Amino acid sequence: MNKRFCSILLALCMALSLLPIHALAADGTGEDAATPEDQSEDLFYEYMLQLAREETAQSSPVLMERKQIDTAGAKLDGYARILYDELAEKISDIAQNGGSTVISIPYTAFGIAAGNKWTYSYWGASDWDGASEAFKKFLNDVKNSWGDVADALLVDCPYALYWYDKTEGNTFGGQGYSGDGTNIFVDDPSFVITLYVASEYADGGDNTVVSRGMISSYQVATAVSTAKQIVAENASKLDYEKLEAYKDAICGLVSYNTAAAENANTPYGNPWQLVYVFDGDETTNVVCEGYSKAFKFLCDLSDFRGKTQCYLVTGFMAGGTGAGRHMWNIVTLWGKNYLADVTNCDGDTVTDFLYLKGVTRPVSGGSTYGGRYADYTIPKYSTTISYWYDSDLVWNTADQSILELSTADFDPELEPTEPSEFGILDLSVDPERGSVTAKVKNHYGDDALLIVAVYDAEGKMLECACTPLSLAMGQESSCPVSLSLAGWTEVSVFIVDADTFAPLCEPIDAELAG
């Protein structure tokens, strides 16, 4: 980023800082958006994303998390920091390989001499009362640090703790001791911490994470590798082409599990559905949850040219494959939101008719679910496919506007080939009227700011002004900006993202003739 652009951003930020706070609040309330309650399957999804984004297969997911942020663990000291470091490595191993969550940490890790008995004098005392008091203080100091340690681990390593049942919590043992008149004895010179396991990850009990049987670390690694390969093979394609390739790849890898879908006891929130799509095992087929999670997973691993986003939604569907309780995707593509029901793209029931298609809304008639009409429908020959949203559905955004879908199909011909979001097609300066007019084109359909800066012959910025741009995808417009041009020799025009101020295209300059 050049110095001139930095100076313009600084001037713009200073100008915006003079605005009243409510002018910068999108909703005018100043309140934080509500955050959905953590779901263990969401954490497992993020854990797989993290595995896929690692530079090497040997990297520890926990260590990677801790390196990426200003960690809560780094703020701990004393026994709390020792306990944190000991547990972090063990949590990483459990996340990757499964196994027992009964974790033993020896007293030696806290600087206590090896063995299971110590003289009174070791504890700085000459009798039982003094030695037992000192030993009890050590035990309590470590135990009392657990609350801070647990909080830090949940902040620093949430995805590696995808298996942890926070509602059940933990037990902290290893505090029994006795004496013989000369020494303090313990049966086991270690602290024993049991972290309870959420039922969907438990292997025959609440203190063991499944490693073989239902799922294996090999299957997870295979799934991650396959997903990364699909993304890499399509990296050079346009956004629409990538999405199309991802849909086809998923449908080629897996089949619809009709038996599971017809079983009323098949739950949502099965964390292995995502793995089953990519694990290369023909016997592990999926229901709608697997299709939709896999599609989002590939999108989340991708670098798109535009601001393409994929969301996961749940609700009810009437008609088509997976009728009943259903899970599907919404894709934001070039400024508009589209239905993407990959489940119904696999097979010959509805095929691609429910993929990036326009919907009919609002629905004021037809079938009802939960006492209300469908949120939108799509007619298909003699069948109408209807969708109802759950009340709490978008996992990764508080912006409910994504639930408003396009009424027109996505047209691949509209996808821009230009690498930038906006383009400045022409620039004219009218010193007499004090006006700078930029002809711009929006390639993405997103809002932006047009910034105009005026300089003198020495390169000093005389004035800086901005105006909002809100153009539809592919729309061109002439945007005049009024400002003083006294003493000017050069004008620079930039377009930046309205939220982040990131540049959206190359700047263009105009110089005073002669």
Coordinates of C-alpha atoms in Angstrom, one line a residue:
M1 CA 0.0 0.0 0.0
N2 CA 1.6 3.3 -1.1
K3 CA 2.1 6.3 1.2
R4 CA -0.4 8.4 -0.7
F5 CA -3.1 5.9 -0.2
C6 CA -2.2 5.6 3.5
S7 CA -2.5 9.4 3.9
I8 CA -5.9 9.4 2.2
L9 CA -7.1 6.6 4.5
L10 CA -5.8 8.5 7.5
A11 CA -7.6 11.7 6.4
L12 CA -10.8 9.7 5.8
C13 CA -10.6 8.0 9.2
M14 CA -10.2 11.3 10.9
A15 CA -13.2 12.7 9.1
L16 CA -15.3 9.7 10.0
S17 CA -14.2 9.9 13.6
L18 CA -16.0 13.3 13.8
L19 CA -19.3 11.7 13.0
P20 CA -21.6 10.9 15.9
I21 CA -21.3 7.2 17.0
H22 CA -24.8 6.3 15.9
A23 CA -24.0 7.2 12.4
L24 CA -21.5 4.4 12.2
A25 CA -23.8 1.7 13.8
A26 CA -25.4 -0.4 11.2
D27 CA -28.5 -1.1 13.2
G28 CA -28.5 2.2 15.2
T29 CA -28.7 0.3 18.5
G30 CA -25.1 0.2 19.5
E31 CA -25.7 -3.3 20.9
D32 CA -23.6 -6.4 20.2
A33 CA -25.2 -9.0 18.0
A34 CA -26.4 -12.1 19.8
T35 CA -24.1 -15.0 19.5
P36 CA -25.6 -18.5 19.1
E37 CA -24.9 -21.0 21.8
D38 CA -21.8 -23.2 21.0
Q39 CA -22.6 -26.5 19.4
S40 CA -20.2 -29.4 19.6
E41 CA -20.7 -30.3 15.9
D42 CA -19.8 -26.7 15.0
L43 CA -16.6 -27.0 16.8
F44 CA -15.8 -30.3 15.1
Y45 CA -16.5 -28.6 11.7
E46 CA -14.0 -25.8 12.6
Y47 CA -11.5 -28.4 13.9
M48 CA -11.6 -30.1 10.5
L49 CA -11.1 -26.7 8.8
Q50 CA -8.1 -26.1 11.0
L51 CA -6.6 -29.4 10.1
A52 CA -7.1 -28.6 6.4
R53 CA -5.4 -25.2 6.8
E54 CA -2.3 -26.5 8.6
E55 CA 0.9 -26.2 6.7
T56 CA 2.2 -29.6 7.7
A57 CA 0.4 -32.8 8.8
Q58 CA 2.7 -32.8 11.9
S59 CA 1.5 -29.5 13.2
S60 CA -0.5 -29.6 16.4
P61 CA -4.0 -28.1 16.1
V62 CA -3.8 -26.8 19.6
L63 CA -0.4 -25.2 19.1
M64 CA -1.6 -23.7 15.8
E65 CA -4.6 -22.1 17.6
R66 CA -2.3 -20.8 20.3
K67 CA 0.2 -19.3 17.9
Q68 CA -2.5 -17.5 15.9
I69 CA -3.8 -15.4 18.7
D70 CA -2.7 -13.4 21.7
T71 CA -3.5 -16.4 23.9
A72 CA -5.3 -16.4 27.2
G73 CA -2.8 -19.1 28.3
A74 CA 0.1 -16.7 27.9
K75 CA -1.4 -14.5 30.6
L76 CA -1.3 -17.3 33.2
D77 CA 1.6 -17.8 35.5
G78 CA 2.8 -20.2 38.3
Y79 CA 0.9 -23.4 38.7
A80 CA -1.9 -22.3 36.3
R81 CA 0.6 -21.9 33.4
I82 CA 2.1 -25.3 34.1
L83 CA -1.3 -27.0 34.2
Y84 CA -2.3 -25.2 31.0
D85 CA 0.8 -26.3 29.1
E86 CA 0.5 -29.9 30.3
L87 CA -3.2 -30.1 29.3
A88 CA -2.8 -28.3 25.9
E89 CA -0.6 -31.1 24.4
K90 CA -2.8 -33.9 25.8
I91 CA -6.0 -32.2 24.4
S92 CA -4.4 -32.0 21.0
D93 CA -3.5 -35.7 21.0
I94 CA -7.1 -36.6 22.1
A95 CA -8.6 -34.4 19.3
Q96 CA -6.5 -36.1 16.6
N97 CA -6.3 -39.7 17.9
G98 CA -9.1 -40.2 20.4
G99 CA -8.6 -42.1 23.6
S100 CA -9.1 -41.6 27.3
T101 CA -9.9 -38.1 28.7
V102 CA -8.7 -39.1 32.2
I103 CA -5.6 -37.1 32.2
S104 CA -2.8 -37.6 34.8
I105 CA -0.3 -34.9 35.5
P106 CA 2.5 -35.8 37.9
Y107 CA 3.5 -33.6 40.8
T108 CA 7.0 -33.5 39.3
A109 CA 5.6 -31.2 36.6
F110 CA 5.0 -28.6 39.3
G111 CA 8.5 -28.9 40.7
I112 CA 7.8 -31.5 43.4
A113 CA 10.5 -34.1 43.9
A114 CA 9.9 -37.5 42.4
G115 CA 8.5 -40.3 44.5
N116 CA 5.4 -40.8 46.6
K117 CA 6.7 -39.7 50.0
W118 CA 8.5 -36.7 51.3
T119 CA 9.9 -35.8 54.7
Y120 CA 8.3 -33.2 56.8
S121 CA 11.5 -31.1 56.4
Y122 CA 11.0 -31.2 52.6
W123 CA 7.9 -29.1 53.2
G124 CA 9.7 -26.8 55.5
A125 CA 8.2 -28.2 58.7
S126 CA 9.3 -30.2 61.7
D127 CA 6.0 -31.9 62.4
W128 CA 2.8 -33.3 60.9
D129 CA 0.8 -30.2 61.3
G130 CA 3.2 -28.0 59.6
A131 CA 4.1 -30.4 56.8
S132 CA 0.4 -31.4 56.1
E133 CA -0.5 -27.7 56.0
A134 CA 2.2 -27.0 53.4
F135 CA 1.3 -30.0 51.4
K136 CA -2.4 -29.1 51.5
K137 CA -1.6 -25.6 50.3
F138 CA 0.3 -27.0 47.3
L139 CA -2.7 -29.2 46.4
N140 CA -5.2 -26.4 46.8
D141 CA -3.1 -23.9 44.9
V142 CA -3.0 -26.2 41.9
K143 CA -6.7 -27.1 42.2
N144 CA -7.8 -23.5 42.6
S145 CA -5.9 -22.6 39.4
W146 CA -8.1 -25.0 37.4
G147 CA -10.9 -22.5 36.8
D148 CA -8.6 -20.0 35.0
V149 CA -6.9 -22.8 33.1
A150 CA -10.2 -24.2 31.9
D151 CA -11.3 -20.8 30.7
A152 CA -8.0 -20.2 28.9
L153 CA -8.2 -23.6 27.1
L154 CA -11.7 -22.9 25.9
V155 CA -10.6 -19.5 24.6
D156 CA -7.4 -20.7 23.0
C157 CA -8.3 -24.2 21.8
P158 CA -12.0 -24.3 21.2
Y159 CA -11.9 -26.5 18.1
A160 CA -9.5 -29.1 19.5
L161 CA -12.0 -29.4 22.4
Y162 CA -14.9 -30.2 20.1
W163 CA -15.4 -33.4 22.0
Y164 CA -15.7 -31.7 25.5
D165 CA -19.1 -31.7 27.1
K166 CA -19.1 -28.3 28.8
T167 CA -22.5 -29.1 30.5
E168 CA -20.9 -32.0 32.4
G169 CA -17.6 -30.4 32.9
N170 CA -14.8 -32.2 34.8
T171 CA -13.6 -33.7 38.0
F172 CA -10.3 -32.9 39.6
G173 CA -8.8 -35.6 41.8
G174 CA -5.5 -36.7 43.3
Q175 CA -5.5 -35.1 46.7
G176 CA -5.5 -37.9 49.2
Y177 CA -2.5 -38.1 51.6
S178 CA -1.4 -39.5 54.9
G179 CA 1.6 -39.5 57.3
D180 CA 3.7 -41.8 59.4
G181 CA 5.3 -39.4 61.9
T182 CA 8.2 -38.6 59.6
N183 CA 6.9 -38.5 56.0
I184 CA 3.9 -37.5 54.0
F185 CA 2.6 -40.3 51.7
V186 CA 0.4 -40.4 48.6
D187 CA -0.7 -43.4 46.7
D188 CA -0.4 -41.7 43.3
P189 CA 1.8 -38.6 43.1
S190 CA -0.3 -36.9 40.4
F191 CA -3.4 -34.9 39.7
V192 CA -6.1 -36.7 37.8
I193 CA -8.4 -34.6 35.7
T194 CA -11.4 -36.1 33.9
L195 CA -12.8 -34.1 31.1
Y196 CA -16.2 -35.5 30.2
V197 CA -17.0 -36.3 26.5
A198 CA -20.1 -35.2 24.6
S199 CA -22.3 -38.3 23.7
E200 CA -21.7 -38.1 19.9
Y201 CA -18.0 -38.4 20.4
A202 CA -17.9 -40.9 23.3
D203 CA -16.6 -44.4 22.8
G204 CA -18.5 -46.6 25.2
G205 CA -18.4 -44.0 28.1
D206 CA -18.2 -40.4 29.0
N207 CA -14.4 -40.3 29.5
T208 CA -13.2 -41.7 26.2
V209 CA -13.2 -40.0 22.8
V210 CA -14.0 -42.4 19.9
S211 CA -10.9 -43.4 17.9
R212 CA -11.9 -46.6 16.1
G213 CA -15.2 -48.1 15.3
M214 CA -17.6 -45.2 14.5
I215 CA -14.9 -43.0 13.1
S216 CA -11.1 -43.0 13.0
S217 CA -8.3 -40.5 12.8
Y218 CA -7.4 -42.1 9.4
Q219 CA -10.9 -41.3 8.1
V220 CA -10.6 -37.7 9.3
A221 CA -7.2 -37.3 7.7
T222 CA -8.4 -38.9 4.4
A223 CA -11.4 -36.6 4.4
V224 CA -9.3 -33.5 4.9
S225 CA -6.8 -34.5 2.2
T226 CA -9.6 -35.2 -0.3
A227 CA -11.3 -31.9 0.3
K228 CA -8.1 -30.0 0.0
Q229 CA -7.4 -31.8 -3.3
I230 CA -10.8 -30.8 -4.7
V231 CA -10.2 -27.2 -3.8
A232 CA -6.7 -27.2 -5.3
E233 CA -7.9 -28.7 -8.6
N234 CA -10.4 -25.9 -9.1
A235 CA -8.4 -23.0 -7.7
S236 CA -8.0 -21.2 -11.0
K237 CA -11.7 -21.3 -11.9
L238 CA -14.2 -18.5 -11.7
D239 CA -16.4 -18.5 -8.6
Y240 CA -19.5 -20.0 -10.3
E241 CA -17.3 -22.6 -11.9
K242 CA -15.8 -23.5 -8.5
L243 CA -19.2 -23.9 -6.9
E244 CA -20.4 -26.1 -9.8
A245 CA -17.3 -28.3 -9.5
Y246 CA -17.8 -28.7 -5.8
K247 CA -21.4 -29.7 -6.3
D248 CA -20.4 -32.3 -8.9
A249 CA -17.5 -33.6 -6.8
I250 CA -19.7 -34.2 -3.7
C251 CA -22.4 -35.9 -5.7
G252 CA -19.7 -38.1 -7.3
L253 CA -18.2 -39.1 -4.0
V254 CA -21.3 -40.1 -2.0
S255 CA -24.8 -41.3 -2.4
Y256 CA -28.0 -40.5 -0.5
N257 CA -28.6 -42.7 2.6
T258 CA -32.2 -43.4 2.1
A259 CA -32.4 -45.8 5.0
A260 CA -31.1 -43.3 7.5
A261 CA -33.4 -40.6 6.1
E262 CA -36.5 -42.8 6.5
N263 CA -35.5 -43.6 10.1
A264 CA -37.2 -41.1 12.4
N265 CA -34.4 -41.6 15.0
T266 CA -31.7 -40.3 12.7
P267 CA -30.6 -37.1 14.5
Y268 CA -29.2 -33.9 13.1
G269 CA -25.8 -32.9 14.5
N270 CA -24.1 -36.1 13.6
P271 CA -20.5 -34.8 13.4
W272 CA -19.3 -37.6 11.1
Q273 CA -21.6 -36.7 8.2
L274 CA -18.9 -34.3 6.9
V275 CA -16.2 -36.9 7.1
Y276 CA -18.3 -39.5 5.3
V277 CA -18.5 -37.4 2.2
F278 CA -14.8 -37.3 1.7
D279 CA -13.4 -40.5 3.4
G280 CA -13.4 -42.6 0.2
D281 CA -15.5 -45.3 1.8
E282 CA -18.5 -46.4 -0.4
T283 CA -20.4 -47.7 2.7
T284 CA -20.5 -44.3 4.5
N285 CA -23.2 -42.5 2.7
V286 CA -25.0 -39.4 4.0
V287 CA -28.3 -37.6 4.3
C288 CA -28.8 -33.9 3.6
E289 CA -26.6 -32.8 6.5
G290 CA -23.6 -34.4 4.9
Y291 CA -24.2 -32.8 1.4
S292 CA -24.7 -29.3 2.9
K293 CA -21.8 -29.4 5.3
A294 CA -19.5 -30.8 2.7
F295 CA -20.4 -28.0 0.2
K296 CA -19.8 -25.3 2.9
F297 CA -16.5 -27.0 3.9
L298 CA -15.1 -26.8 0.4
C299 CA -16.3 -23.1 0.1
D300 CA -14.7 -22.3 3.4
L301 CA -11.4 -23.7 2.2
S302 CA -11.5 -21.6 -1.0
D303 CA -10.2 -18.3 -2.1
F304 CA -12.9 -16.7 -4.2
R305 CA -12.5 -13.7 -6.6
G306 CA -15.6 -12.1 -5.3
K307 CA -17.2 -12.0 -1.9
T308 CA -18.7 -15.4 -2.3
Q309 CA -19.9 -16.9 0.9
C310 CA -21.7 -20.2 1.7
Y311 CA -24.1 -20.6 4.7
L312 CA -25.7 -23.6 6.3
V313 CA -29.4 -23.5 7.1
T314 CA -31.9 -25.9 8.6
G315 CA -35.6 -26.2 8.4
F316 CA -38.3 -28.2 6.7
M317 CA -38.8 -29.1 3.0
A318 CA -41.9 -30.5 1.2
G319 CA -41.2 -32.3 -2.0
G320 CA -37.9 -33.5 -3.4
T321 CA -35.2 -35.7 -1.9
G322 CA -35.0 -35.3 1.9
A323 CA -38.5 -34.1 2.3
G324 CA -39.2 -33.4 6.0
R325 CA -36.5 -32.0 8.3
H326 CA -33.9 -30.7 6.0
M327 CA -30.5 -29.0 5.8
W328 CA -29.3 -27.0 2.8
N329 CA -27.1 -24.0 1.8
I330 CA -27.5 -20.4 0.8
V331 CA -24.7 -19.0 -1.4
T332 CA -24.0 -15.3 -1.7
L333 CA -22.7 -14.9 -5.2
W334 CA -21.9 -11.6 -6.9
G335 CA -24.1 -9.6 -4.5
K336 CA -27.2 -11.8 -4.4
N337 CA -28.2 -14.8 -2.3
Y338 CA -29.2 -18.1 -3.9
L339 CA -30.6 -21.5 -2.9
A340 CA -28.1 -24.3 -3.1
D341 CA -29.7 -27.7 -2.3
V342 CA -26.9 -30.1 -3.2
T343 CA -28.8 -33.1 -1.8
N344 CA -31.3 -32.6 -4.6
C345 CA -28.6 -32.4 -7.2
D346 CA -27.6 -36.1 -6.6
G347 CA -29.7 -38.6 -8.5
D348 CA -32.6 -38.1 -10.8
T349 CA -35.4 -36.9 -8.5
V350 CA -35.1 -33.1 -8.8
T351 CA -31.4 -32.8 -10.1
D352 CA -30.0 -29.3 -10.5
F353 CA -33.3 -27.5 -10.4
L354 CA -32.7 -26.5 -6.8
Y355 CA -29.2 -25.2 -7.3
L356 CA -28.6 -21.4 -7.7
K357 CA -32.2 -21.0 -8.8
G358 CA -34.6 -18.1 -8.2
V359 CA -37.4 -18.6 -5.7
T360 CA -41.0 -17.5 -5.4
R361 CA -41.7 -15.5 -2.2
P362 CA -43.4 -14.6 -0.1
V363 CA -45.8 -17.5 0.0
S364 CA -49.4 -16.6 1.1
G365 CA -51.0 -20.0 0.3
G366 CA -50.3 -23.6 -0.3
S367 CA -49.1 -26.1 2.3
T368 CA -48.2 -25.1 5.9
Y369 CA -45.6 -26.3 8.4
G370 CA -45.7 -25.3 12.1
G371 CA -48.8 -23.2 11.4
R372 CA -47.2 -21.0 8.7
Y373 CA -46.8 -20.9 5.0
A374 CA -43.4 -21.7 3.3
D375 CA -40.7 -19.0 3.2
Y376 CA -40.3 -19.7 -0.5
T377 CA -41.2 -22.2 -3.1
I378 CA -39.8 -23.4 -6.5
P379 CA -42.2 -24.9 -9.0
K380 CA -40.9 -28.1 -10.7
Y381 CA -43.1 -29.4 -13.5
S382 CA -46.2 -30.8 -11.6
T383 CA -44.4 -30.6 -8.2
T384 CA -43.8 -27.5 -6.0
I385 CA -40.7 -27.7 -3.7
S386 CA -41.3 -25.6 -0.5
Y387 CA -38.9 -24.5 2.2
W388 CA -39.4 -23.3 5.7
Y389 CA -36.6 -21.9 7.8
D390 CA -35.9 -22.9 11.4
S391 CA -36.1 -19.9 13.8
D392 CA -32.4 -20.2 14.6
L393 CA -30.6 -21.2 11.5
V394 CA -27.6 -19.3 10.3
W395 CA -24.6 -20.6 12.0
N396 CA -21.9 -18.1 11.1
T397 CA -23.5 -14.8 10.7
A398 CA -25.8 -12.4 12.5
D399 CA -26.9 -10.9 9.2
Q400 CA -30.4 -12.2 8.6
S401 CA -30.5 -10.5 5.2
I402 CA -28.9 -13.5 3.7
L403 CA -32.2 -15.3 4.1
E404 CA -33.7 -13.1 1.4
L405 CA -33.1 -15.1 -1.8
S406 CA -33.0 -13.9 -5.4
T407 CA -36.1 -14.4 -7.4
A408 CA -34.1 -15.0 -10.5
D409 CA -31.7 -17.8 -11.4
F410 CA -28.0 -17.0 -11.3
D411 CA -26.8 -16.2 -14.8
P412 CA -23.1 -17.4 -15.3
E413 CA -22.7 -14.9 -18.1
L414 CA -22.9 -12.1 -15.5
E415 CA -19.8 -13.3 -13.7
P416 CA -17.2 -10.6 -14.3
T417 CA -13.8 -11.6 -15.7
E418 CA -12.2 -8.4 -14.4
P419 CA -10.0 -9.1 -11.3
S420 CA -11.2 -6.1 -9.4
E421 CA -14.5 -5.4 -7.7
F422 CA -14.9 -1.9 -9.2
G423 CA -13.3 -0.3 -12.2
I424 CA -12.8 3.4 -12.8
L425 CA -13.5 3.8 -16.5
D426 CA -12.9 7.6 -16.9
L427 CA -12.0 10.7 -14.8
S428 CA -12.7 14.3 -15.6
V429 CA -11.9 17.5 -13.6
D430 CA -13.9 20.8 -13.9
P431 CA -11.9 23.4 -11.9
E432 CA -14.5 26.2 -12.6
R433 CA -17.3 24.2 -11.0
G434 CA -15.1 22.6 -8.4
S435 CA -16.1 19.1 -9.5
V436 CA -14.4 15.8 -10.1
T437 CA -16.4 13.2 -11.9
A438 CA -15.5 9.5 -12.1
K439 CA -17.2 7.1 -14.3
V440 CA -17.2 3.7 -12.5
K441 CA -18.4 0.2 -13.0
N442 CA -19.3 -2.2 -10.2
H443 CA -18.3 -5.8 -10.9
Y444 CA -19.5 -7.3 -7.6
G445 CA -22.6 -5.6 -6.5
D446 CA -21.3 -4.5 -3.1
D447 CA -21.3 -1.1 -1.5
A448 CA -18.1 1.0 -1.6
L449 CA -16.7 4.5 -1.1
L450 CA -15.4 6.7 -3.9
I451 CA -12.5 8.8 -2.5
V452 CA -11.1 11.9 -4.3
A453 CA -7.9 13.5 -3.1
V454 CA -6.5 16.9 -4.4
Y455 CA -2.7 17.6 -4.3
D456 CA -0.6 20.7 -5.0
A457 CA 2.6 20.8 -7.0
E458 CA 4.7 19.6 -4.0
G459 CA 2.5 16.6 -3.5
K460 CA 0.8 18.0 -0.4
M461 CA -2.8 16.9 0.0
L462 CA -5.1 19.9 -0.1
E463 CA -8.5 18.3 0.3
C464 CA -10.0 14.8 0.5
A465 CA -13.7 14.0 0.0
C466 CA -15.7 10.8 -0.4
T467 CA -19.1 9.7 -1.6
P468 CA -20.9 6.3 -1.2
L469 CA -21.3 4.0 -4.2
S470 CA -24.2 1.6 -4.3
L471 CA -24.5 0.1 -7.7
A472 CA -25.9 -3.2 -8.9
M473 CA -23.6 -5.7 -10.4
G474 CA -22.4 -4.7 -13.8
Q475 CA -23.9 -1.2 -13.5
E476 CA -22.0 1.9 -14.7
S477 CA -22.5 5.4 -13.3
S478 CA -20.9 8.8 -13.4
C479 CA -20.2 10.0 -9.9
P480 CA -19.6 13.7 -9.4
V481 CA -17.8 14.9 -6.2
S482 CA -17.7 18.6 -5.3
L483 CA -14.6 20.0 -3.6
S484 CA -12.2 22.9 -3.8
L485 CA -9.7 22.7 -6.6
A486 CA -7.8 25.9 -5.7
G487 CA -4.1 25.4 -6.2
W488 CA -4.4 21.9 -7.5
T489 CA -2.1 20.2 -9.9
E490 CA -3.2 16.5 -9.5
V491 CA -6.3 14.6 -8.5
S492 CA -6.3 10.9 -7.4
V493 CA -9.4 8.7 -7.2
F494 CA -9.6 5.5 -5.2
I495 CA -12.5 3.1 -4.5
V496 CA -12.4 1.3 -1.2
D497 CA -14.7 -1.2 0.7
A498 CA -17.3 0.6 2.7
D499 CA -16.6 -1.5 5.8
T500 CA -12.9 -2.3 5.7
F501 CA -11.5 0.5 3.6
A502 CA -9.6 -2.1 1.6
P503 CA -8.8 -0.9 -2.0
L504 CA -11.1 -2.4 -4.6
C505 CA -9.4 -1.4 -7.8
E506 CA -6.3 0.4 -9.1
P507 CA -6.4 4.2 -8.5
I508 CA -6.6 6.7 -11.4
D509 CA -5.0 10.1 -11.5
A510 CA -5.6 13.4 -13.5
E511 CA -3.0 16.1 -13.8
L512 CA -3.4 19.8 -14.5
A513 CA -2.6 20.3 -18.2
G514 CA 0.5 22.4 -19.0

